[in-house]
Short mmCIF file of C-alpha atoms in Angstrom, two decimals:
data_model
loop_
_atom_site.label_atom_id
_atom_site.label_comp_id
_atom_site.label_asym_id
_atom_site.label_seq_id
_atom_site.Cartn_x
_atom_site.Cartn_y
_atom_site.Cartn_z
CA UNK A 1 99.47 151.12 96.72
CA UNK A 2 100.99 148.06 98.59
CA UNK A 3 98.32 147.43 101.19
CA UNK A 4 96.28 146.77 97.97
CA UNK A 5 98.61 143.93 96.66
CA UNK A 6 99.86 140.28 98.78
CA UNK A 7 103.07 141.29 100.39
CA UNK A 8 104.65 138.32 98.49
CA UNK A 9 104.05 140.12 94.96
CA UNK A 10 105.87 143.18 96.40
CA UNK A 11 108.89 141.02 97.71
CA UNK A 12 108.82 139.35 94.09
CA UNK A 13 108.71 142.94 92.80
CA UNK A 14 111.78 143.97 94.46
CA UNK A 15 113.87 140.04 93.90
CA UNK A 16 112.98 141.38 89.99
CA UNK A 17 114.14 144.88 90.48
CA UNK A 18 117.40 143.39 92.23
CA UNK A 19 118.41 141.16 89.52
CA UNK A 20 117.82 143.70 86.87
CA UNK A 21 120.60 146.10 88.74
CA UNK A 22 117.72 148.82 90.47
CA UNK A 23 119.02 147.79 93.80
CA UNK A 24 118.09 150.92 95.34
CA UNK A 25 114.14 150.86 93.79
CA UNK A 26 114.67 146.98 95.27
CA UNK A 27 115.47 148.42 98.70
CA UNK A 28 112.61 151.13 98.68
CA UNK A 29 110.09 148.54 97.85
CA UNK A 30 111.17 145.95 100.62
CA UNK A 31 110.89 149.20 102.38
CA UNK A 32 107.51 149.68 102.39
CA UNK A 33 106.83 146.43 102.18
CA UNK A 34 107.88 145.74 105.75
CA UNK A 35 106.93 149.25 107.00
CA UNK A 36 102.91 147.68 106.72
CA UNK A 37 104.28 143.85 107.44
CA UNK A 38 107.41 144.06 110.10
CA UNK A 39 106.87 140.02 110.60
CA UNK A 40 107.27 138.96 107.04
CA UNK A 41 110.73 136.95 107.66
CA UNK A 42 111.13 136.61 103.65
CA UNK A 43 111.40 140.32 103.08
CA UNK A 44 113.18 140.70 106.15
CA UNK A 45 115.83 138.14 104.87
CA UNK A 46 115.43 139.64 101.26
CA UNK A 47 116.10 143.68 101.98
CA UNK A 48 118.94 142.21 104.71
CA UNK A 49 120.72 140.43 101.74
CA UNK A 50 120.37 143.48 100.04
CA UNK A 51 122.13 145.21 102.37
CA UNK A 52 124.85 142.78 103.13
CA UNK A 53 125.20 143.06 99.15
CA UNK A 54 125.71 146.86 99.48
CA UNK A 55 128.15 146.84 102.44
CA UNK A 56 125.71 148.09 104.92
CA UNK A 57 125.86 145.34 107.27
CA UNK A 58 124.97 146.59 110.14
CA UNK A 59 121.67 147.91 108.53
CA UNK A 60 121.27 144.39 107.13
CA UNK A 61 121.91 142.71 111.10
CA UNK A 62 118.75 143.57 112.86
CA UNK A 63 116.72 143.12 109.44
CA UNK A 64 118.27 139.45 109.47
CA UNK A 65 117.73 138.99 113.06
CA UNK A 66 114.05 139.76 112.68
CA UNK A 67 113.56 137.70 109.87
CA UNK A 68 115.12 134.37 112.28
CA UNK A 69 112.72 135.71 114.81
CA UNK A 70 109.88 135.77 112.56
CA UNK A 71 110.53 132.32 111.61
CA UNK A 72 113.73 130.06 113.47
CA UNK A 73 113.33 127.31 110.92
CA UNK A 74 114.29 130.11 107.74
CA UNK A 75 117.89 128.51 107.21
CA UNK A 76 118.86 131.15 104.34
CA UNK A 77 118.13 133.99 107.13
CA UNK A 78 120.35 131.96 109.53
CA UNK A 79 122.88 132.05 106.59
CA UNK A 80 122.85 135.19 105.83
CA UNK A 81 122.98 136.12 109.48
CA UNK A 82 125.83 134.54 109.96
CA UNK A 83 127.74 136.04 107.18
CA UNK A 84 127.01 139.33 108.63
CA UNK A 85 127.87 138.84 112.15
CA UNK A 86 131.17 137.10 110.22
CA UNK A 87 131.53 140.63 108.17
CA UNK A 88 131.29 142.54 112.08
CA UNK A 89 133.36 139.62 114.24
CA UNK A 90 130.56 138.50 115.86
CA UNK A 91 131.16 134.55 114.68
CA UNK A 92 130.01 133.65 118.67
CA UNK A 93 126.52 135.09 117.90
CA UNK A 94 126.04 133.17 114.90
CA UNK A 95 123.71 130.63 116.70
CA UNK A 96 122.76 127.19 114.41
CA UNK A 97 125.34 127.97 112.31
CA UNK A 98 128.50 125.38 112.40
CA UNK A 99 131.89 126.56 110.69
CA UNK A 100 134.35 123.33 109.70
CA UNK A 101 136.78 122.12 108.04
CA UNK A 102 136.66 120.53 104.94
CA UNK A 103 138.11 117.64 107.00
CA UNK A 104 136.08 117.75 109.92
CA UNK A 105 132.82 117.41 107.48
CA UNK A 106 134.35 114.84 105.77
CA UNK A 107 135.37 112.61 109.76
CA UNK A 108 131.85 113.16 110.41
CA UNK A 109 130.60 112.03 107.01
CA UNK A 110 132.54 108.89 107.06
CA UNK A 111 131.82 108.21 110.56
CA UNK A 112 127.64 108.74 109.41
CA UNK A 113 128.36 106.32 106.71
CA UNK A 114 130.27 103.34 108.86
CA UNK A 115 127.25 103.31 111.42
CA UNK A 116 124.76 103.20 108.36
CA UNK A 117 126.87 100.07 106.96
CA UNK A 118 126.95 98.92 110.56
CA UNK A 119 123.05 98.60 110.41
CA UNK A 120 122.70 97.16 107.05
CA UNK A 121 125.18 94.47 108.15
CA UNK A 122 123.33 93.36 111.07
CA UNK A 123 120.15 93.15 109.19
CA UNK A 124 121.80 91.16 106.92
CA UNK A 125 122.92 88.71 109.34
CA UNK A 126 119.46 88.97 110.88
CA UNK A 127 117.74 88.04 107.19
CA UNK A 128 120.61 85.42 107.14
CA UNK A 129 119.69 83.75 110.57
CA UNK A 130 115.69 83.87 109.76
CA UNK A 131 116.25 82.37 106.20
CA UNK A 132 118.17 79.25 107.47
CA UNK A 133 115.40 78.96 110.44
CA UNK A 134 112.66 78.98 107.81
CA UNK A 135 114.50 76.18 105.68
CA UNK A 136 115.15 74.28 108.54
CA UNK A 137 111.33 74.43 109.59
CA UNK A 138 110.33 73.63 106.16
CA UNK A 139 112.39 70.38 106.20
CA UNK A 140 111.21 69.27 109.50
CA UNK A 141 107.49 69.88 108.37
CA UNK A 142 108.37 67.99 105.24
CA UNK A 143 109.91 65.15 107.32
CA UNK A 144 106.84 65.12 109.70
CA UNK A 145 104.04 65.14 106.62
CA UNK A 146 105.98 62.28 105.14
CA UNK A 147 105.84 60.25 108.22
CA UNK A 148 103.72 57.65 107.67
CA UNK A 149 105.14 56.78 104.23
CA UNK A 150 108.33 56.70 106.52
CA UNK A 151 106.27 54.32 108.72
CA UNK A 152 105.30 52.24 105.65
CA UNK A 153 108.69 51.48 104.59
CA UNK A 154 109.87 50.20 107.81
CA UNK A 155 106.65 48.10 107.57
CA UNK A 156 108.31 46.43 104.49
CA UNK A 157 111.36 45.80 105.62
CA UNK A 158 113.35 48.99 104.77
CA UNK A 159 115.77 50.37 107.14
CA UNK A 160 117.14 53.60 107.13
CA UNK A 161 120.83 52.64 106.13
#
């Protein structure tokens, strides 16, 4: 009985059944899995997959879309999703989901990187600036402790050339 078990040991149940080949036993548990627990966006995503694997996509679309409704943060779902609105020719409903080129990823890779090295340059020039400004302090407080012994000299005699 599945109300009897967590809903996550059934979904585990059927990822097991899946890999060993019994895609169809997989697809009857998710089944009645999500008959008692519509909401649960992993088995949702999980039967949809399933689905998309079989070439029923559009039984796998509204399974995926209620799995990104159950939770809009589940990227895989989004993934998936978009594969099968790709499958159907429905790219424009594929929200979140970004296709590029190679060299479009790699423009806005580089361009990522330059501002990073931007920043580390100007805090290097910034450690640079407060560096000299601490040895400079540190050799006018040396110059102002030693004053007096400064003051002694010229007592003596001693000039400064």
């Amino acid at each position: 009985n599945i109300s009897s078990f967590p809903r996550v040991s059934w979904t585990n149940r059927a990822v097991i059944l899946a890999d060993l080949g019994r895609r169809d036993e997989a697809i009857a548990t998710l089944r009645e899995t999500l008959a008692q627990n519509p909401r649960y966006a992993s088995g949702q995503n999980n039967l949809g997959r399933l689905l998309l694997d079989e070439g029923k996509t559009l039984e796998a679309i509204p399974r995926l879309e209620r799995a990104t409704a159950s939770f809009p943060a589940f990227a895989l779902a989004r993934h998936n999703l978009a594969i099968a609105y790709g499958r159907v020719g429905r790219l424009g409903d594929a929200e979140g989901i970004e296709i590029a080129t190679t060299r479009e990823v790699r423009a806005v890779s580089l361009a990522i990187f330059d501002r990073t090295f931007a920043i580390t340059y100007a805090l290097e020039v910034a450690a640079v600036v407060i560096g000299l400004f601490g040895v400079s302090v540190s050799f006018s407080a040396q110059g102002l402790a030693r004053r007096r012994e400064f003051g002694v000299l010229r007592h003596i005699g001693m000039t400064r050339h």
